[in-house]
CSV table of C-alpha atoms in Angstrom, one decimal:
chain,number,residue,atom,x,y,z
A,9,UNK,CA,0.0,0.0,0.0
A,10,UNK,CA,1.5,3.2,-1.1
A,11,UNK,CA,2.2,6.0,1.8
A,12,UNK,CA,2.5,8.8,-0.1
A,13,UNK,CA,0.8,12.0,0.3
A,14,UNK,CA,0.5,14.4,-2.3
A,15,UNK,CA,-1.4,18.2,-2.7
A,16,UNK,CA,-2.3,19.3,-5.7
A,17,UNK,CA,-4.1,22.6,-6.7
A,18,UNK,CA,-5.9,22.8,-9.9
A,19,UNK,CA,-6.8,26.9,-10.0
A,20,UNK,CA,-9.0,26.4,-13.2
A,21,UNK,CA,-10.6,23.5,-15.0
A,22,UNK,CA,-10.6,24.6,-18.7
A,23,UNK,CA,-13.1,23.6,-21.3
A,24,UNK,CA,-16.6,23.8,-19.2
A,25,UNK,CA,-18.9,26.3,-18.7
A,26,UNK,CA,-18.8,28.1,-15.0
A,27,UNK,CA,-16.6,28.0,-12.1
A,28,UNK,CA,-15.7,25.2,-9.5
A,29,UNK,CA,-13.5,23.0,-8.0
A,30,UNK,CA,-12.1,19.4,-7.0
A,31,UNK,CA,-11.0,18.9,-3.8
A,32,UNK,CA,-9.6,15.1,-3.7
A,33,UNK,CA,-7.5,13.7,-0.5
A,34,UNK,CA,-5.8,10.3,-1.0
A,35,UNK,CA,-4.6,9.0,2.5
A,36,UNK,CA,-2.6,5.3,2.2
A,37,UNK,CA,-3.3,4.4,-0.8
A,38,UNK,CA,-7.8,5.0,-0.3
A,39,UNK,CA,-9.7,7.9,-1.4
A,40,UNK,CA,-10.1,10.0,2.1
A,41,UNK,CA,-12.3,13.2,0.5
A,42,UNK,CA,-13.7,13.5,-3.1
A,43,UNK,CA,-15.7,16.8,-3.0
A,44,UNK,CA,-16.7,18.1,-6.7
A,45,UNK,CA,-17.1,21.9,-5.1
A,46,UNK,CA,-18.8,24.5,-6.8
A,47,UNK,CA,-18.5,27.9,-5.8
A,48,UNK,CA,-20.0,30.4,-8.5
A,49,UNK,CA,-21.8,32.6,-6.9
A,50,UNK,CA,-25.4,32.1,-6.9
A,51,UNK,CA,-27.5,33.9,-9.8
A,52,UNK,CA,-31.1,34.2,-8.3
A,53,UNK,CA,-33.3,33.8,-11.2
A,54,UNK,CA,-36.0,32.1,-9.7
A,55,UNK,CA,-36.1,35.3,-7.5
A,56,UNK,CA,-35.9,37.2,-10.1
A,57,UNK,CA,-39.0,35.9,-11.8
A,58,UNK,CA,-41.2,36.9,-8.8
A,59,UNK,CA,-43.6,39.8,-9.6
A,60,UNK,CA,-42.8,39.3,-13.1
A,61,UNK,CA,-45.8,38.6,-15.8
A,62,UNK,CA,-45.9,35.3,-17.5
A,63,UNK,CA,-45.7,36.8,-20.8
A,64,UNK,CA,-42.0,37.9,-19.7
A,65,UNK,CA,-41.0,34.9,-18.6
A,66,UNK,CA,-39.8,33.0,-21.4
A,67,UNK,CA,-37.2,35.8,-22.7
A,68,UNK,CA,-36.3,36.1,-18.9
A,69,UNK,CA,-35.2,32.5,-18.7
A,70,UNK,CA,-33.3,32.4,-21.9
A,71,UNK,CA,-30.7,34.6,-20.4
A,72,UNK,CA,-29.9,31.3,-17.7
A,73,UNK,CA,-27.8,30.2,-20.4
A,74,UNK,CA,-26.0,31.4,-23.7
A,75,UNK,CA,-25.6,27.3,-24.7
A,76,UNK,CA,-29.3,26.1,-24.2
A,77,UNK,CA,-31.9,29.1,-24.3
A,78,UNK,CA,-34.2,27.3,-25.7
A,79,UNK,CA,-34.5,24.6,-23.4
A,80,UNK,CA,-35.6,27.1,-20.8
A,81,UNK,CA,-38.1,28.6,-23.1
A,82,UNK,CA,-39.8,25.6,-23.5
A,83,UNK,CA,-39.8,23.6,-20.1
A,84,UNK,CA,-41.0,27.6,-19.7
A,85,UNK,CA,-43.7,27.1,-21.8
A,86,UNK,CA,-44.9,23.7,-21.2
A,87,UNK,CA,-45.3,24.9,-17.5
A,88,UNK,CA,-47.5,28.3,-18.2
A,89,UNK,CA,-49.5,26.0,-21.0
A,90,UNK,CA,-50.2,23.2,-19.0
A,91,UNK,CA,-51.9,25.8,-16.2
A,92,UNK,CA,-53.7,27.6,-18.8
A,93,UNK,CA,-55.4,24.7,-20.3
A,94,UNK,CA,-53.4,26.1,-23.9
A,95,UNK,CA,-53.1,23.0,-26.4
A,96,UNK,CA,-50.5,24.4,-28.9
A,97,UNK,CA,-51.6,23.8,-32.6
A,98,UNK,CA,-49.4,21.1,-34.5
A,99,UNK,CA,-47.8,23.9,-36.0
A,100,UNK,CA,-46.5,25.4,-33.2
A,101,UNK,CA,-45.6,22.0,-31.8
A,102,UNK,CA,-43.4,21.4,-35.1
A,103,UNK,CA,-41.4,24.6,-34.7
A,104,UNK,CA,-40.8,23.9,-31.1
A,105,UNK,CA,-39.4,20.4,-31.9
A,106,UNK,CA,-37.1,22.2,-34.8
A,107,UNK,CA,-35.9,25.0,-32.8
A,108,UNK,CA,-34.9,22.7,-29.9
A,109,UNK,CA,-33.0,20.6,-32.9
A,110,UNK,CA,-31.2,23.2,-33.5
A,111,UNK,CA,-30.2,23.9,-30.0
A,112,UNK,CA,-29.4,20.3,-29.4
A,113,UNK,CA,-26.9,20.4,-32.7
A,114,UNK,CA,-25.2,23.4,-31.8
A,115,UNK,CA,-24.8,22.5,-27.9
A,116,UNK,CA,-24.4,18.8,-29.3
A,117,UNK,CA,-21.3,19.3,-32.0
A,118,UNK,CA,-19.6,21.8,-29.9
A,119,UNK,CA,-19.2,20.0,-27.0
A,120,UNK,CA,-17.7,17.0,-29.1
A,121,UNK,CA,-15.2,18.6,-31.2
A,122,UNK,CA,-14.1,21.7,-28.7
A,123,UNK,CA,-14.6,20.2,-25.3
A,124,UNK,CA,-14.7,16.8,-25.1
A,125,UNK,CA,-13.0,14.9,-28.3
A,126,UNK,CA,-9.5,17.1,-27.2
A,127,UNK,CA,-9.6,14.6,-24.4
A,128,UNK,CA,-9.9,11.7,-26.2
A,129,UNK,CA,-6.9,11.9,-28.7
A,130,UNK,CA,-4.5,13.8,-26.0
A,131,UNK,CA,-4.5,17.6,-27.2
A,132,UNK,CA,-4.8,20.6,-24.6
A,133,UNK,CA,-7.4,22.0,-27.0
A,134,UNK,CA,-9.6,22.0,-30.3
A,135,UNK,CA,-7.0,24.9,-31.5
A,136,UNK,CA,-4.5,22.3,-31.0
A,137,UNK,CA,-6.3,19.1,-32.0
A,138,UNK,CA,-7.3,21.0,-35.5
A,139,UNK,CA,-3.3,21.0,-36.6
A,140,UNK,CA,-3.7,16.9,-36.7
A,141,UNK,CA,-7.8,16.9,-37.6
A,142,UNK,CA,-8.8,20.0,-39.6
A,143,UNK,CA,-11.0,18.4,-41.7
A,144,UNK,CA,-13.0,17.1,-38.6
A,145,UNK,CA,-12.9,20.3,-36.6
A,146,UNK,CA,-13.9,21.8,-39.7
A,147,UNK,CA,-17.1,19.9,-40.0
A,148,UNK,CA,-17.8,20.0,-36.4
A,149,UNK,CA,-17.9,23.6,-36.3
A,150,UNK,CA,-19.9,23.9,-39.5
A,151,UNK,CA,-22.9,21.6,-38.5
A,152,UNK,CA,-22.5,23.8,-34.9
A,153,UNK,CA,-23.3,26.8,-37.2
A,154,UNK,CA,-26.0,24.6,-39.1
A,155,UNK,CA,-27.7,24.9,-35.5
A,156,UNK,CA,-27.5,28.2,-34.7
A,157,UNK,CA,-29.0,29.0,-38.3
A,158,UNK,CA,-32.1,27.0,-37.2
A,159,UNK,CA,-32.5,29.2,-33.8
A,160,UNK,CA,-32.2,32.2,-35.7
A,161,UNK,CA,-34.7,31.1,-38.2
A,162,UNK,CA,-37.7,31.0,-35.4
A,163,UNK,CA,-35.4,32.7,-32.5
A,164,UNK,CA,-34.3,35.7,-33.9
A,165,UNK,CA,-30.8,35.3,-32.8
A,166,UNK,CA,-28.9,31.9,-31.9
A,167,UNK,CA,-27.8,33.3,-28.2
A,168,UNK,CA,-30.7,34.0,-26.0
A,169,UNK,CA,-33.1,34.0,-28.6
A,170,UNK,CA,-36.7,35.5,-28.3
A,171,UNK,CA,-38.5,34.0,-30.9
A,172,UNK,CA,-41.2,32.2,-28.1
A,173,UNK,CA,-44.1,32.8,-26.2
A,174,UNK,CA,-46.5,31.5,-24.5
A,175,UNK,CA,-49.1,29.7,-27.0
A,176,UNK,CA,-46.8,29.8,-29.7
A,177,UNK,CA,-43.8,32.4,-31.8
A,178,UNK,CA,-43.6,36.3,-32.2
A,179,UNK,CA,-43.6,35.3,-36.1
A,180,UNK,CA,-43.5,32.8,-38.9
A,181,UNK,CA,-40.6,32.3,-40.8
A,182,UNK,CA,-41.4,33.0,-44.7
A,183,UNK,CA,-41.6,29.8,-47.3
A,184,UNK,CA,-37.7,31.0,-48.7
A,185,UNK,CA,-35.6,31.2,-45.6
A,186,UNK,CA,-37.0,27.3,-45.3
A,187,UNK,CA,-36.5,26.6,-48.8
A,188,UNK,CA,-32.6,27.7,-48.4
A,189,UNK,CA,-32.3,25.9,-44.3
A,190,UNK,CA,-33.7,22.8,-45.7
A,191,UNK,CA,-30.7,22.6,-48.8
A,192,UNK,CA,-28.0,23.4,-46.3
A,193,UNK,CA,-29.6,20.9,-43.7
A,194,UNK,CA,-30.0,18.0,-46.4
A,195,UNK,CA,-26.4,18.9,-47.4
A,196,UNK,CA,-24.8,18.4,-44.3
A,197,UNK,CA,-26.9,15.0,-43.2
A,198,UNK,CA,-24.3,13.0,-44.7
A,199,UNK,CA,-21.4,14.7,-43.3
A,200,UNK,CA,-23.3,14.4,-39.5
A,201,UNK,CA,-23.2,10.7,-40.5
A,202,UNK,CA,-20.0,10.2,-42.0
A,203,UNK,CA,-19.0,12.2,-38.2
A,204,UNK,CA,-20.6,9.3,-36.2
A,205,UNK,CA,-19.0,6.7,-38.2
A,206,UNK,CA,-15.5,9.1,-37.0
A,207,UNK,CA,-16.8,8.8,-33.7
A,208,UNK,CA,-17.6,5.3,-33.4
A,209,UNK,CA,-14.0,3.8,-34.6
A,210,UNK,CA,-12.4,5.7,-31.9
A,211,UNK,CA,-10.8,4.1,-29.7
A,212,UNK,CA,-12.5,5.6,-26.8
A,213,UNK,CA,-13.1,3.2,-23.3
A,214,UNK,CA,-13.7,3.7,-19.8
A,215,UNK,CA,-14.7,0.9,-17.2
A,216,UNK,CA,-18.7,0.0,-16.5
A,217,UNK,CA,-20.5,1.3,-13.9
A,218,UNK,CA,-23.7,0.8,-12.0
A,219,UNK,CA,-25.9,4.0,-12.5
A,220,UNK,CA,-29.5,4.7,-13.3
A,221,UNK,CA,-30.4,6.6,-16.4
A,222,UNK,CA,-33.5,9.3,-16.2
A,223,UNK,CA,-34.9,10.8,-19.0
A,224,UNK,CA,-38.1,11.8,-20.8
A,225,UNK,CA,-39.4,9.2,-23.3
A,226,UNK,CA,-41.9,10.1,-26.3
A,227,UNK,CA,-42.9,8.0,-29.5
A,228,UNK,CA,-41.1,9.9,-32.1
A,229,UNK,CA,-38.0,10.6,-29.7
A,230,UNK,CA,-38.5,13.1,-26.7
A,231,UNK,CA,-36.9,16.2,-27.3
A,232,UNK,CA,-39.5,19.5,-26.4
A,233,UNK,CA,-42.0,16.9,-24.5
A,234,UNK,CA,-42.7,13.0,-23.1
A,235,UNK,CA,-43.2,11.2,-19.9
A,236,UNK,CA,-40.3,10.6,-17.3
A,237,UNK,CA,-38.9,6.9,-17.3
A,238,UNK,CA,-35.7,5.6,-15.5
A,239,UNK,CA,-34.0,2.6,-16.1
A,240,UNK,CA,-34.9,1.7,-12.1
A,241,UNK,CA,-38.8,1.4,-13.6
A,242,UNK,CA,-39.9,5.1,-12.9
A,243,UNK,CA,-43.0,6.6,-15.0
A,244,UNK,CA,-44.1,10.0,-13.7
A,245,UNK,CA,-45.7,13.3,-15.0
A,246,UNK,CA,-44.3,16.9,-14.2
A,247,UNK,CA,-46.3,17.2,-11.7
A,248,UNK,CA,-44.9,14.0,-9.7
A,249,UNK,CA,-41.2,15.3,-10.0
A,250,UNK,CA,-40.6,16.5,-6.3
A,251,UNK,CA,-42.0,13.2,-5.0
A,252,UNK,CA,-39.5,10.9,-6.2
A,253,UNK,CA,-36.6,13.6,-7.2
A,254,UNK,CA,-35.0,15.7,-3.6
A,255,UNK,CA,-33.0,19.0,-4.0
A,256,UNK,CA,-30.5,19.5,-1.1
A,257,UNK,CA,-27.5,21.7,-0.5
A,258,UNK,CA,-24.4,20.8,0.2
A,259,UNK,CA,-22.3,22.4,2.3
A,260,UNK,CA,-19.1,22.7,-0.2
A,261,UNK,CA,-21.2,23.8,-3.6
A,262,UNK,CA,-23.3,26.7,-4.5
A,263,UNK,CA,-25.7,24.7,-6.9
A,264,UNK,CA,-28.0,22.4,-5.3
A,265,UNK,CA,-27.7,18.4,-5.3
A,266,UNK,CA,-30.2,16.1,-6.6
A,267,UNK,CA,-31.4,12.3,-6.1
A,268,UNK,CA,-33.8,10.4,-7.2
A,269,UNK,CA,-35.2,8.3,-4.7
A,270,UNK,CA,-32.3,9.1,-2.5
A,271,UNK,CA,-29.7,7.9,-5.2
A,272,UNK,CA,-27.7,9.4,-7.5
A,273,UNK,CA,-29.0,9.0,-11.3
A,274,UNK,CA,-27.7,10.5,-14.8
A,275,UNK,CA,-29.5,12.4,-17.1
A,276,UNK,CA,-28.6,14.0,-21.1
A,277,UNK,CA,-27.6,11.7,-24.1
A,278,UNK,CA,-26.5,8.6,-22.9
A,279,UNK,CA,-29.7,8.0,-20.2
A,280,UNK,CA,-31.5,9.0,-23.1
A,281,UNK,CA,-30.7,6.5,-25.6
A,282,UNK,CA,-30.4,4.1,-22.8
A,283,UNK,CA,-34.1,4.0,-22.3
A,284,UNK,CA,-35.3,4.7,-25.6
A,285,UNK,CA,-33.2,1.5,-26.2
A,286,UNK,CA,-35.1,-0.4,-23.4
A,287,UNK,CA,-38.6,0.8,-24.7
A,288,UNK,CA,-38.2,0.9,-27.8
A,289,UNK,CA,-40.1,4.3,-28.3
A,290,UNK,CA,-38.2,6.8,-30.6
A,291,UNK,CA,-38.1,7.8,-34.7
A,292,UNK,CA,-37.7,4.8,-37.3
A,293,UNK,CA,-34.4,6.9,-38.0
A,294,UNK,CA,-33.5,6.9,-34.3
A,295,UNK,CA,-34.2,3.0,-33.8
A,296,UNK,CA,-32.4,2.1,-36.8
A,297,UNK,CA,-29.0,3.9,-35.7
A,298,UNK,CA,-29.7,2.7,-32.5
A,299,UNK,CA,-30.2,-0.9,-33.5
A,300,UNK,CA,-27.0,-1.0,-35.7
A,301,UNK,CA,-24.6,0.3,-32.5
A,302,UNK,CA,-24.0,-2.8,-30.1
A,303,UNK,CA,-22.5,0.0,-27.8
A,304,UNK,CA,-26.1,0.8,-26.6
A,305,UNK,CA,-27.7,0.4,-24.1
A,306,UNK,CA,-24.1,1.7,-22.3
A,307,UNK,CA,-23.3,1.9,-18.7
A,308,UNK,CA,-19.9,3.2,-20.0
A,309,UNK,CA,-20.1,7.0,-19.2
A,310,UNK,CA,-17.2,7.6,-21.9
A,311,UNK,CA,-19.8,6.7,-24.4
A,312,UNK,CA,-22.0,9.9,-23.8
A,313,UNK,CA,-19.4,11.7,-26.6
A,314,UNK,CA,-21.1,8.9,-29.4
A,315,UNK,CA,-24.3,9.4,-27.8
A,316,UNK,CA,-24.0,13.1,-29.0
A,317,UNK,CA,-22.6,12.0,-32.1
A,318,UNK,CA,-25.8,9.9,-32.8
A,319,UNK,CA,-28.3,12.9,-31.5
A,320,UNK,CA,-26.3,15.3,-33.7
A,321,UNK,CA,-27.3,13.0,-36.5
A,322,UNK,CA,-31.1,12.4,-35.0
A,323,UNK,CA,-31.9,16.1,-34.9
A,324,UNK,CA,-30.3,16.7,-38.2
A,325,UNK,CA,-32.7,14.1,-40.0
A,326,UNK,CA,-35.8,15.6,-37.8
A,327,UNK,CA,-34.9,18.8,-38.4
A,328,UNK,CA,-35.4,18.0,-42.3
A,329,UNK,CA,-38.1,16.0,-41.8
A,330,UNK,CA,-40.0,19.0,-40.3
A,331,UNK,CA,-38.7,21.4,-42.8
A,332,UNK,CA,-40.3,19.1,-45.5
A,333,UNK,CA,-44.0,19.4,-44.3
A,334,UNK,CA,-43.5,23.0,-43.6
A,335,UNK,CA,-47.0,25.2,-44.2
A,336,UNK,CA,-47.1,29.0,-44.2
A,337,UNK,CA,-49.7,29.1,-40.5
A,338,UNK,CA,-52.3,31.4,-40.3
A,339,UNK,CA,-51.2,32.5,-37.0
A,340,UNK,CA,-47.8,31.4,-35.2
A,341,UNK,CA,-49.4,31.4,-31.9
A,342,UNK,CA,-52.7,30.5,-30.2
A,343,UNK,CA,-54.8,32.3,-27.5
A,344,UNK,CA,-54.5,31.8,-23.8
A,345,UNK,CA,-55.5,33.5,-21.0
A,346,UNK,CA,-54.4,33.3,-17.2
A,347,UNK,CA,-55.5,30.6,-14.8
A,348,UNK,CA,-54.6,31.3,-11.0
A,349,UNK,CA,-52.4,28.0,-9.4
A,350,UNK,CA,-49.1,26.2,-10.1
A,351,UNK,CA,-47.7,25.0,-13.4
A,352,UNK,CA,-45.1,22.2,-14.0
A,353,UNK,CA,-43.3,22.1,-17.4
A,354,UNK,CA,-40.0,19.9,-18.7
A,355,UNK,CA,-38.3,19.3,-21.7
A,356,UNK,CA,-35.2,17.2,-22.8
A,357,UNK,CA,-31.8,20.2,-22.5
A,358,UNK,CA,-29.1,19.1,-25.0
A,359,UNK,CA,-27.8,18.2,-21.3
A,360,UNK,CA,-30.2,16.6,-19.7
A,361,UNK,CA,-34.2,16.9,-18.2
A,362,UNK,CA,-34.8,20.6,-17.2
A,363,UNK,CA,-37.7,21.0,-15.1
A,364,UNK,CA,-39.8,24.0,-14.3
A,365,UNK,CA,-42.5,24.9,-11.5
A,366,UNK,CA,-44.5,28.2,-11.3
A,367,UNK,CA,-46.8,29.3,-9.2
A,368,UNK,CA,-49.3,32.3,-10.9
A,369,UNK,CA,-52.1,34.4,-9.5
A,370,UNK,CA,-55.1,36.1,-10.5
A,371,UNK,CA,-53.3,38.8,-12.6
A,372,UNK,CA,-50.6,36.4,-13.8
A,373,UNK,CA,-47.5,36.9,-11.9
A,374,UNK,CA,-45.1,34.6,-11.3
A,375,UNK,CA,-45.7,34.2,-7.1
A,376,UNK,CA,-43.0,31.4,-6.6
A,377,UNK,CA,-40.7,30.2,-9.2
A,378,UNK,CA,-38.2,27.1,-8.9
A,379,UNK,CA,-36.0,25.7,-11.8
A,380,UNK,CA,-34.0,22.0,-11.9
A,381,UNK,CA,-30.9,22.1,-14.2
A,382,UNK,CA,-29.7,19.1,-15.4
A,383,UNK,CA,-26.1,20.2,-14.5
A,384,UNK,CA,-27.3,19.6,-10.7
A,385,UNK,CA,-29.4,16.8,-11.3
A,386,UNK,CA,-25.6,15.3,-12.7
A,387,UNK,CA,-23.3,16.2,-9.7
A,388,UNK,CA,-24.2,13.3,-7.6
A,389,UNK,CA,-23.3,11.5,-10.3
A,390,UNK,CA,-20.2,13.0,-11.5
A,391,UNK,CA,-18.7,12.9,-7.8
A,392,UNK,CA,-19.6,8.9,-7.8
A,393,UNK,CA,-18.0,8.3,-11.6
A,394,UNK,CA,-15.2,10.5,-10.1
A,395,UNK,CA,-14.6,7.9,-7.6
A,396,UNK,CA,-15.5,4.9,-8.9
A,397,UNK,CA,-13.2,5.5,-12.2
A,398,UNK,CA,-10.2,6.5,-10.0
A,399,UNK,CA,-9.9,3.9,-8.4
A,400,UNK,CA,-10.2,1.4,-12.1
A,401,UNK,CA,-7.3,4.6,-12.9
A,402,UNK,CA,-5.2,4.1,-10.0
A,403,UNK,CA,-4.1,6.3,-7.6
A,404,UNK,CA,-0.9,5.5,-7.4
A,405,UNK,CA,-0.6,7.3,-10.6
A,406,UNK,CA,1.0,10.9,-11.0
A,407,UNK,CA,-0.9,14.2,-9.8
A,408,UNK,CA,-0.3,15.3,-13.7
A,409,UNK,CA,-2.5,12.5,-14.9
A,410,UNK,CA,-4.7,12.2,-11.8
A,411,UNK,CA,-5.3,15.6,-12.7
A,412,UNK,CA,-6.2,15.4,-16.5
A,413,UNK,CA,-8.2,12.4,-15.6
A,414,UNK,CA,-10.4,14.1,-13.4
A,415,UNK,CA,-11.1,16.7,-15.9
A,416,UNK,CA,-11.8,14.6,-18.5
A,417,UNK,CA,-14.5,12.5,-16.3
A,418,UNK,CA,-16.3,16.0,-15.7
A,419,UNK,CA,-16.2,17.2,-19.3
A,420,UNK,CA,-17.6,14.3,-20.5
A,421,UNK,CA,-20.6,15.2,-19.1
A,422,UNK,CA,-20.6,18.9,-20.4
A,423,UNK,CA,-21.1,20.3,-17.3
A,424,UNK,CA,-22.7,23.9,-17.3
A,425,UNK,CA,-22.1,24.7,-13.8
A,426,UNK,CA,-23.7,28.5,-14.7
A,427,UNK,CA,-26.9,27.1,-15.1
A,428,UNK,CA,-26.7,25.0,-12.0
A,429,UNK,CA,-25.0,27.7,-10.3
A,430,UNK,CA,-22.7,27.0,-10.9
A,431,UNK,CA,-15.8,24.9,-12.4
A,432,UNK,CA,-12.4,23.2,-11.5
A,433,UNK,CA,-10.0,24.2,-9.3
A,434,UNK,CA,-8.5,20.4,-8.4
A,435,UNK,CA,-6.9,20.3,-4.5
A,436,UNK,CA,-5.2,16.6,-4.1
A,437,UNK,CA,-3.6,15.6,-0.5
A,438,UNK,CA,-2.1,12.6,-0.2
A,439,UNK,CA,-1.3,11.3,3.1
């Protein structure tokens, strides 16, 4: 059994969105402390939302984050709806689905080629990894692109956009600006594909775990809507979340904790193809890449980079599909008026379930608000994988590569620690 102690500080974890902080103590060979701390200060939204009107509320919670605005628009959205007795026309239910694809790309193909594949094949960055792989970086960063074109076609703008409202859009986009989306789109399909392919001949491993995958599940592949499932045998509406799912704070991070039933669980890309590979419930295009990649269902947490790969490709073909059908409405949006009581809304973030509660009154302000990240719904979880794929590491191995493997554990699951409030200064002690 090794005796050595060793300290290491980490002042900044590079390549994830926020601030925060590892704290890891190795005493005699064991794992003494493991503390994924994170210390951005908190942002106050839901605060913030008190007093305000409903009708503000969607551009108010686009501004949570620059990477997935859209996501809070809609869990947004569903929640006000669902109060207001409001059944969106199919329409509106269409463009929803397509702007959240294009959210899900752009999120989706940055995070692989800029964050997450520099890991993988040993370069300190994407700047650095391009030298070796332009042609890939290349192609990443053009289909991230292809996404933000899709949120400015019904957002406006690709960074908080404002494109949504309750009951529907501000505006319809014009038959010509879908006519020249849907070339590009059907353009770069095959590239998205010949990506995956990229992906899925790396050699990219990590040891199995034990973890329980939650995520929303719909027929044609849950994206803006669906019913809650976990791999554990959950089924619950939005309304049921709190019973099953406890916040709690802990004492070393500024973002609140989550578990489901007292565990920790995993939510984005990989729990979601995990159970739409146990249910079967998901697009014919979805199934059929699903049902040609022996990798899935994973419970290898490295995998989450393919599972990207494969939604990249899903949203892609959806996106088209959509675009296809596409009819000039009548009206982008549909009536609704205010109904006093509480709302619950979710939706499927490029990262993971995001899910919303509002309380309204009479005149239709927002009375209580409280908002569940996936980031914080993940922590749990990342501080288990931390541990559990240290020890498979080893820790007799240098702080240098304790150090990068760390990082790379909590990349892989795209952390945005700003939404959750809130990354990585690393402390090792060994003693």
């Amino acid at each position: 059994m090794s005796k050595r102690r060793v300290d290491l500080s980490v002042p900044i974890l590079a390549r994830v969105e926020g601030e925060g902080a590892l704290d890891l103590i190795i005493q005699d060979g064991n794992i003494e402390t493991l503390r994924l701390r994170i210390y951005e200060p908190p942002r106050f939204f839901e605060k913030f939302l008190e007093g305000r009107h409903v009708s503000e509320v969607p551009d108010m919670v686009a501004r949570i984050c620059g990477i997935c605005p859209v996501a809070y628009q809609v869990s947004a959205v569903n929640a006000f709806e669902s109060l207001f007795s409001v059944e969106p026309d199919p329409w509106v239910q269409q463009m929803r689905r397509l702007l959240y694809c294009g959210e899900w790309i752009e999120s989706h193909a940055l995070h692989v080629h800029m964050l997450a594949l520099p890991d993988f094949l040993g370069y300190a960055s994407g700047i650095a990894m391009a030298k070796d792989y332009p042609d890939q970086v290349r192609r990443g960063l053009k289909l991230q692109s292809l996404g933000n074109e899709i949120m400015r076609l019904l957002g406006g703008r690709s960074v908080h956009p404002i494109g949504v409202k309750i009951g529907g859009f501000h505006r319809a986009p014009d038959r010509l600006s879908i006519s020249k989306l849907l070339a590009k789109l059907e353009a770069a399909l095959p590239e998205a594909e010949a990506m995956l392919a990229w992906l899925n001949q790396l050699p990219v491993t990590g040891p199995a775990q034990t973890f329980t995958s939650v995520a929303l599940v719909y027929p044609e592949g849950a994206i803006e809507q669906g019913v809650l499932h976990s791999t554990q045998g959950h089924r619950l509406l939005a309304e049921q979340f709190t019973e099953h799912v406890e916040e709690f704070q802990s004492p070393y991070s500024t973002a609140l904790w989550s578990h489901l039933d007292q565990q920790p669980y995993l939510v984005g890309p990989l729990a979601r193809l995990n159970l739409i590979k146990q249910h079967g419930e998901g697009s014919d295009y979805l199934l059929d890449m699903l049902s040609r990649n022996p990798r899935f269902p994973s419970q290898t947490l490295f995998d989450s980079m393919l599972a990207r790969g494969i939604e990249i490709c899903f949203a892609l073909h959806e996106s088209i599909q959509i675009l296809k059908r596409y009819c000039q409405p009548c009206s982008p949006s549909v009536a609704w008026k205010v109904v006093p009581g509480t709302g619950y809304g979710w939706s499927e973030a490029p990262r993971g379930l995001l899910w919303h509660q509002y309380e309204v009154d009479e005149q239709g302000h927002i009375t209580f608000a409280r908002i569940v990240p996936p980031t914080s719904q993940n922590q749990a979880r990342i501080e288990q994988d931390l541990h559990e794929s240290l020890l498979a590491f080893g820790l007799d191995q240098t702080d240098e590569a304790l150090q990068k493997h760390c990082e790379q554990v909590i990349r892989n699951y795209d952390p945005c620690i700003s939404c959750a409030t809130h990354f990585l200064t690393l402390n090792i002690k060994r003693r």
